[in-house]
Short mmCIF file of C-alpha atoms in Angstrom, two decimals:
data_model
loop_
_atom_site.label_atom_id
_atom_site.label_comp_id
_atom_site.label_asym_id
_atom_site.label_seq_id
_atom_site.Cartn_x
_atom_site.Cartn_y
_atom_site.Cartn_z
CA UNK A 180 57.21 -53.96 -49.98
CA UNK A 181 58.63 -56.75 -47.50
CA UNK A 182 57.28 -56.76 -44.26
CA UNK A 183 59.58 -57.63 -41.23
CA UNK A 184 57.92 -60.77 -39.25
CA UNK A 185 59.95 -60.23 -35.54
CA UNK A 186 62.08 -57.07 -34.60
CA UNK A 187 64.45 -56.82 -31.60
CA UNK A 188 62.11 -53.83 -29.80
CA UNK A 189 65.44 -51.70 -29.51
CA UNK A 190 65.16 -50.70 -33.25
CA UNK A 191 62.50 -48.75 -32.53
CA UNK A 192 64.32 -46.26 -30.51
CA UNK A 193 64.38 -43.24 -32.70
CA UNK A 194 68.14 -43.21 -33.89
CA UNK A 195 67.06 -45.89 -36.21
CA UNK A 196 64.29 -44.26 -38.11
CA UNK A 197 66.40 -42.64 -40.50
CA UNK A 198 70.05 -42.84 -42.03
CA UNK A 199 72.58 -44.13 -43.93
CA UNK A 200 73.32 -48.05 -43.40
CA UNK A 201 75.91 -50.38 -44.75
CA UNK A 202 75.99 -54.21 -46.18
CA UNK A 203 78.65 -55.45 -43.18
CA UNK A 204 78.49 -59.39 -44.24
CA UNK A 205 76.50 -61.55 -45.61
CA UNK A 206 75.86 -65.75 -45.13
CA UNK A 207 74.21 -68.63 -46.06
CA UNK A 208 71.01 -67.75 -43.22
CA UNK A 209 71.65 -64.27 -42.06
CA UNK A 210 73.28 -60.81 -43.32
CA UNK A 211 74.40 -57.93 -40.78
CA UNK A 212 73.83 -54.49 -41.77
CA UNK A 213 75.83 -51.56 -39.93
CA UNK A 214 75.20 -48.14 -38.63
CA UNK A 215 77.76 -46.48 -39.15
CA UNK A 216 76.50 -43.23 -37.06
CA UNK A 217 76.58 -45.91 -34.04
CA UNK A 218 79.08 -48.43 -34.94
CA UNK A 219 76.30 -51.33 -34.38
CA UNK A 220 74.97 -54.40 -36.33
CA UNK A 221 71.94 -54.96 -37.04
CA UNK A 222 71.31 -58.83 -37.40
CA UNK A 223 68.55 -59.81 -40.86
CA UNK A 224 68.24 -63.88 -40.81
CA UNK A 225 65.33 -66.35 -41.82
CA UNK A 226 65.80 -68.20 -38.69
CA UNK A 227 63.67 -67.81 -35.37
CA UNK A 228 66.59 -66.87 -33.42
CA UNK A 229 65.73 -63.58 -31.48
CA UNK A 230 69.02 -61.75 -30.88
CA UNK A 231 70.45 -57.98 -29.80
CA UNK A 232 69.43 -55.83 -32.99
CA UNK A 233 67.94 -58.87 -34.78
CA UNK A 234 65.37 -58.91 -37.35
CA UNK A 235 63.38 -62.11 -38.69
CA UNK A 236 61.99 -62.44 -42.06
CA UNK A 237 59.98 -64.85 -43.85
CA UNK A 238 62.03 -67.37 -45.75
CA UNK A 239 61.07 -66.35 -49.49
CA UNK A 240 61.84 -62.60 -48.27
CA UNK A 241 64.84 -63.20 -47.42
CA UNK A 242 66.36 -65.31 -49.95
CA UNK A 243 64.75 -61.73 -52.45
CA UNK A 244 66.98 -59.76 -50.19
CA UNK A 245 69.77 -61.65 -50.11
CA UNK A 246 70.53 -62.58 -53.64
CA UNK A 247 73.23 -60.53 -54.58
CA UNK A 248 73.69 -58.64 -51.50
CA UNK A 249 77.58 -57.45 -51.60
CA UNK A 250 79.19 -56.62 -48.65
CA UNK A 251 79.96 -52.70 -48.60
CA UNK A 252 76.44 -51.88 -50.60
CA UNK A 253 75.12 -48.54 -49.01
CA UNK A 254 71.58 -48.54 -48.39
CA UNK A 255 69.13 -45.73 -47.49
CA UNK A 256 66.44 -46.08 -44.09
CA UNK A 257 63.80 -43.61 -44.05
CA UNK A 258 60.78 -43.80 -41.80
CA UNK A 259 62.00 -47.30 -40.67
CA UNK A 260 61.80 -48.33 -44.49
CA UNK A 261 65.10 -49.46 -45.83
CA UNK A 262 65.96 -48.79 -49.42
CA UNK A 263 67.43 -51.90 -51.35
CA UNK A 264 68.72 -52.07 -54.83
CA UNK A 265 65.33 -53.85 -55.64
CA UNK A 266 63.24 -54.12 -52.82
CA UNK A 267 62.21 -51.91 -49.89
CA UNK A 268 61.71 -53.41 -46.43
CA UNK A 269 60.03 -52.16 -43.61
CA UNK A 270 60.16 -53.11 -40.05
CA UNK A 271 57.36 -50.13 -39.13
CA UNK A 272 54.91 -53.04 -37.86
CA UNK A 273 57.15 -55.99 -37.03
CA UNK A 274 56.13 -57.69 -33.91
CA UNK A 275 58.37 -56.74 -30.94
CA UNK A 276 60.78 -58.88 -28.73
CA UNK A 277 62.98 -58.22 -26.19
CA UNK A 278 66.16 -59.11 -25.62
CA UNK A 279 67.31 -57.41 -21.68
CA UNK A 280 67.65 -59.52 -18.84
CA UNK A 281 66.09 -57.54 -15.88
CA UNK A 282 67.99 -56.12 -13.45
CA UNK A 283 68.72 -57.77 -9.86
CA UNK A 284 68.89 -61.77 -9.45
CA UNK A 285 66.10 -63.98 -10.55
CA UNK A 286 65.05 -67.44 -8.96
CA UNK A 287 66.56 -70.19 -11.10
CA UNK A 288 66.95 -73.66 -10.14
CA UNK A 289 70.72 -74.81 -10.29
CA UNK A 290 70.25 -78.14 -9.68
CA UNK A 291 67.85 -78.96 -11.81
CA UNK A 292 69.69 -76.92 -14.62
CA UNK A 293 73.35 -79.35 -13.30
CA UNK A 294 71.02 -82.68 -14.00
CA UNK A 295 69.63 -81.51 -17.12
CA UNK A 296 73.46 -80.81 -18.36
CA UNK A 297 74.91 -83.92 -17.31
CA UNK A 298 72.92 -85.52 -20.23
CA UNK A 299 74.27 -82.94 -22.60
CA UNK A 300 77.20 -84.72 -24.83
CA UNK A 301 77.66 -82.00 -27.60
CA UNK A 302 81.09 -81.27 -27.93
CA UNK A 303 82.53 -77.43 -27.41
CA UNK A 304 84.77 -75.74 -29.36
CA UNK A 305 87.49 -77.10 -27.32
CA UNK A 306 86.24 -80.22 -28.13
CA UNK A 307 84.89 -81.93 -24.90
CA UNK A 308 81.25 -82.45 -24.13
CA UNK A 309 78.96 -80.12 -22.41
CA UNK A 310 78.51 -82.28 -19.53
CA UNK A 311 82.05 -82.07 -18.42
CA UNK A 312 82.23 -78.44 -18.12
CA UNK A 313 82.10 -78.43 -14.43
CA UNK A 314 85.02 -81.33 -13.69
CA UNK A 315 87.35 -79.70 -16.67
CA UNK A 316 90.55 -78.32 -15.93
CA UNK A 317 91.16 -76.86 -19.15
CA UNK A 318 92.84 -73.38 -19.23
CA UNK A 319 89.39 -71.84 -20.56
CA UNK A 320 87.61 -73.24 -17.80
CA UNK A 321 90.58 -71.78 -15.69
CA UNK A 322 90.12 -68.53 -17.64
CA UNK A 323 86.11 -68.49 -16.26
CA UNK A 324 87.19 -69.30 -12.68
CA UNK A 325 89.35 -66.67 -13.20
CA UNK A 326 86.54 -64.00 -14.41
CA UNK A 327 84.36 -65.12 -11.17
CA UNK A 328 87.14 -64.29 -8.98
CA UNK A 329 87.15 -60.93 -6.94
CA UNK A 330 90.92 -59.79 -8.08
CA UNK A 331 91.03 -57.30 -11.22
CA UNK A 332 94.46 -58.50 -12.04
CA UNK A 333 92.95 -62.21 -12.53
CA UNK A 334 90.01 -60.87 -14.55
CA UNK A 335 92.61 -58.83 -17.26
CA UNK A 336 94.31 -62.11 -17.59
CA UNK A 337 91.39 -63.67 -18.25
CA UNK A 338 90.03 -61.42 -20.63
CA UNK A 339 93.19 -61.74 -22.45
CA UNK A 340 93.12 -65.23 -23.19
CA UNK A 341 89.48 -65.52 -23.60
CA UNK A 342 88.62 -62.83 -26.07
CA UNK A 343 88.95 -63.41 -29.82
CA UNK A 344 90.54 -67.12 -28.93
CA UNK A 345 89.25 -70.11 -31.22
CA UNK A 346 87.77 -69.81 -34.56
CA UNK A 347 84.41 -69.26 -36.02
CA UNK A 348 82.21 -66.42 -36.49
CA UNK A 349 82.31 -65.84 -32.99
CA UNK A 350 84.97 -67.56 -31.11
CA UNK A 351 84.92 -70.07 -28.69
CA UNK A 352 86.03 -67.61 -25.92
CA UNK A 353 83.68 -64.90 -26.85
CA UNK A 354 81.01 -67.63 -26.26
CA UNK A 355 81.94 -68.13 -22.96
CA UNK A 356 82.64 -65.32 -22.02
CA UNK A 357 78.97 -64.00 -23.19
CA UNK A 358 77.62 -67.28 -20.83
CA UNK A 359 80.04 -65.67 -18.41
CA UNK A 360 78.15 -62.13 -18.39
CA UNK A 361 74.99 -63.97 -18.11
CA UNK A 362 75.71 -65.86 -15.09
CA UNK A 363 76.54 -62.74 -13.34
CA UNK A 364 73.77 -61.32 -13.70
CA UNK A 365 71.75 -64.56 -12.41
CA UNK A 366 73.67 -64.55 -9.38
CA UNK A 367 73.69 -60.96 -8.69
CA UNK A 368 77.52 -60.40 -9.28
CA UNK A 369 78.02 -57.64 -11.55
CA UNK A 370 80.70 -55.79 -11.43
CA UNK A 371 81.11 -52.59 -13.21
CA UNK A 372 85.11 -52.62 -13.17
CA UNK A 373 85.17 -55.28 -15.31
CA UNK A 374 82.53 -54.33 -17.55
CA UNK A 375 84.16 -51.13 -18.24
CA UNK A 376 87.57 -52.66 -18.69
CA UNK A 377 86.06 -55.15 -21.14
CA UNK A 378 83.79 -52.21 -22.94
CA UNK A 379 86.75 -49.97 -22.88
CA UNK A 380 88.80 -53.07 -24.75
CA UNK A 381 86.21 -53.65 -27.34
CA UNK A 382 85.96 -50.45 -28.26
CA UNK A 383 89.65 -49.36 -28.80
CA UNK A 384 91.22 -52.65 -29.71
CA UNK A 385 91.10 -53.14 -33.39
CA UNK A 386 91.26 -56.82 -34.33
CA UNK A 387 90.46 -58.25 -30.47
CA UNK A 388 87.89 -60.34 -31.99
CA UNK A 389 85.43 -60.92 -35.31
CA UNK A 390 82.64 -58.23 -35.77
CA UNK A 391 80.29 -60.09 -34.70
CA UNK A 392 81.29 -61.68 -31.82
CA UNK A 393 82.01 -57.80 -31.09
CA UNK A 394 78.22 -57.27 -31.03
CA UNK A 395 77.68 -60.09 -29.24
CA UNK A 396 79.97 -59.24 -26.58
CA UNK A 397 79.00 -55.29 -26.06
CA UNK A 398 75.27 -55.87 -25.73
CA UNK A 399 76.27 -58.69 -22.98
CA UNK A 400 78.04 -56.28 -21.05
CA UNK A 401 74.35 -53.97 -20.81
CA UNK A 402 72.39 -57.01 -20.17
CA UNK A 403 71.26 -58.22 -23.60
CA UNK A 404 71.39 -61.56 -24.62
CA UNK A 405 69.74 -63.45 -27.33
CA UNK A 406 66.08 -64.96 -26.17
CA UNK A 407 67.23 -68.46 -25.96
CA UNK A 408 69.78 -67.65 -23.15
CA UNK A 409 67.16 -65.76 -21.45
CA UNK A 410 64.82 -68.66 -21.38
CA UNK A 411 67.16 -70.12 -19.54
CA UNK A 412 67.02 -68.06 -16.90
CA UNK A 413 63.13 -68.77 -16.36
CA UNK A 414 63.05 -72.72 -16.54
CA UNK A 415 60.91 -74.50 -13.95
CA UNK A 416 60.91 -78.13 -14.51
CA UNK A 417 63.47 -80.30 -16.67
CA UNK A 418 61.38 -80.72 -19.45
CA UNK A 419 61.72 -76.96 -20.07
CA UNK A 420 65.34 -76.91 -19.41
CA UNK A 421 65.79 -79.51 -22.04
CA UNK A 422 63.71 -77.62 -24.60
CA UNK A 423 65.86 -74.41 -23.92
CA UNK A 424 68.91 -76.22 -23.98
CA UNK A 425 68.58 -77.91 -27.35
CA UNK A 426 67.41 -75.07 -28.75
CA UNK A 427 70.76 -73.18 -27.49
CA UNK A 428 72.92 -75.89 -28.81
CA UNK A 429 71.36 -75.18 -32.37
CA UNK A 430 73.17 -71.99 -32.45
CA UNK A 431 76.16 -72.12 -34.84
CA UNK A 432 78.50 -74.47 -34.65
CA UNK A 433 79.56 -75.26 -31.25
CA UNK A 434 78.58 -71.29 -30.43
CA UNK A 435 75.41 -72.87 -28.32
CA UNK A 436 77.74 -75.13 -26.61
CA UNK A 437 80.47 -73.04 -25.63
CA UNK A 438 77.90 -69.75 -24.06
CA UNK A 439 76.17 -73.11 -22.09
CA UNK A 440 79.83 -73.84 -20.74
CA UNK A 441 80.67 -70.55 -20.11
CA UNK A 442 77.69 -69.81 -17.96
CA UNK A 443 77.51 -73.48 -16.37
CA UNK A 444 80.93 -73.05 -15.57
CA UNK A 445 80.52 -69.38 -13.74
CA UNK A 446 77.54 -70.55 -11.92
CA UNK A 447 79.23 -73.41 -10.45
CA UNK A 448 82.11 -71.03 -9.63
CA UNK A 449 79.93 -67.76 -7.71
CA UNK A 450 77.78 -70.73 -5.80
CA UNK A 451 81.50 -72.55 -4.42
CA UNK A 452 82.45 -68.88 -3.74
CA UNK A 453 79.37 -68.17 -1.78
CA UNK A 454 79.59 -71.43 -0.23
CA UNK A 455 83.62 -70.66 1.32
CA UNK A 456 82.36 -67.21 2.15
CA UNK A 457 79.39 -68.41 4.61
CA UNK A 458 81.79 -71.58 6.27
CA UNK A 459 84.53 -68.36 6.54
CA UNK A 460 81.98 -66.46 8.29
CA UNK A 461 80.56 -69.25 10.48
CA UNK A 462 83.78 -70.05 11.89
CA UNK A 463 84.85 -66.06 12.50
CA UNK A 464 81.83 -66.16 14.30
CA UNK A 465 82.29 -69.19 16.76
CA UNK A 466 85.83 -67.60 17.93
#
């Protein structure tokens, strides 16, 4: 029997106790398994990256699991025990994590997180460094501006160019636009009209976007991120923010990089916004 090390503490909400699951992909560190009762993923990997549905193993377990795991293989969970063609795993007594950001603002320090990022010079997806996200005018960056902006027509637009563009396992967009989410809920602008539009999207738009990224994207919109980006969040002093932020840009390709853009970006955006708002109101006031 193969013991789960680390379980995302929303498996062990009773709708996954028992059922029917499905192979969904498999790679060279991780494999996704699917519900099919809830259309979800749930996300088996070897590496310490704590993510929405995730599950950590030990390295030697894994590589059991994996070998020969084909995509499509059914595979039978009872009492949190799931049923593999020659192993059984069980996440009954895996240590919990969570991955929700609370609700309501939180204090984080924006300058210190801008000087931090000026040092970063990974490269994006779109193939510029991290530490020009704020002075870009490329049309994703446009696309976020347009997300922060108070006009639903702006934010459709956006949506439409961001999800599902650039390639990967989750796309460049996606990444932002997950940064994007995150930011909002830092600053305390959510806004329900365009989380439903974007839920509504996801969920009746076949081919919008990868699988994955799908996840991804549908457990930003209720406020759960992997635990990386929420370490973010809770940075004091620079040394911290430079721990978090390397460990960020580890994620995938350029997937690190782009969700740091994406929620650089839309901070920089909501603080410029607040900014115009308080000179508008100062100068209403002095007529």
């Amino acid at each position: 029997m193969i013991q789960a090390k680390w379980i995302d503490q929303a498996l062990f909400e009773p709708a996954f106790i028992n059922g029917t699951w499905l192979v969904h992909s498999v790679f060279q560190h991780s494999f996704n398994l699917q519900d099919p009762r809830q259309d979800q993923l749930i996300c088996v990997s070897k590496q310490a990256a704590r993510v929405p549905k995730g599950m950590i193993l030990a390295a030697d377990d894994y590589a059991a699991l994996a070998t020969d795991l084909l995509a499509g293989t059914t595979l039978l969970v009872q009492q949190r025990v799931i049923h593999f063609p020659h192993h059984r795993l069980s996440f009954q007594k895996a240590a919990m994590f969570t991955t929700t950001f609370p609700a309501g603002t939180v204090p984080f320090d924006r300058e210190l997180f801008w000087s931090t990022l000026q040092h970063v010079t990974e490269k994006t997806g779109i193939q510029e460094a991290v530490s020009q996200t704020i002075s870009s005018n490329h049309p994703f960056y446009d696309a976020i501006d347009q997300l922060c902006t108070p006009s639903f027509k702006e934010q459709r637009q956006a949506v439409a160019y961001l999800v599902g563009r650039g390639v990967g396992l989750t796309p460049t967009g996606d990444d932002m636009l997950v940064g994007h989410l995150l930011a909002r809920r830092v600053m305390g602008q959510e806004d329900t009209r365009l989380v439903a539009y974007l839920q509504r999207r996801l969920l009746t738009v076949n081919d919008l976007t990868t699988d994955v990224s799908k996840h991804y994207l549908l457990h930003a919109l209720t406020g759960a991120f992997n635990q990386s980006a929420l370490s973010l969040t809770r940075c004091t002093d620079s040394a911290a923010f430079y721990q978090v932020i390397k460990e960020i840009l580890a994620i995938g390709h350029t997937s690190g990089a782009d969700f740091l853009a994406g929620f650089a970006r839309s901070i920089n955006q909501f603080q410029n916004n607040r900014n115009e708002e308080f000179i508008w109101q100062n100068e209403w006031s002095s007529l």
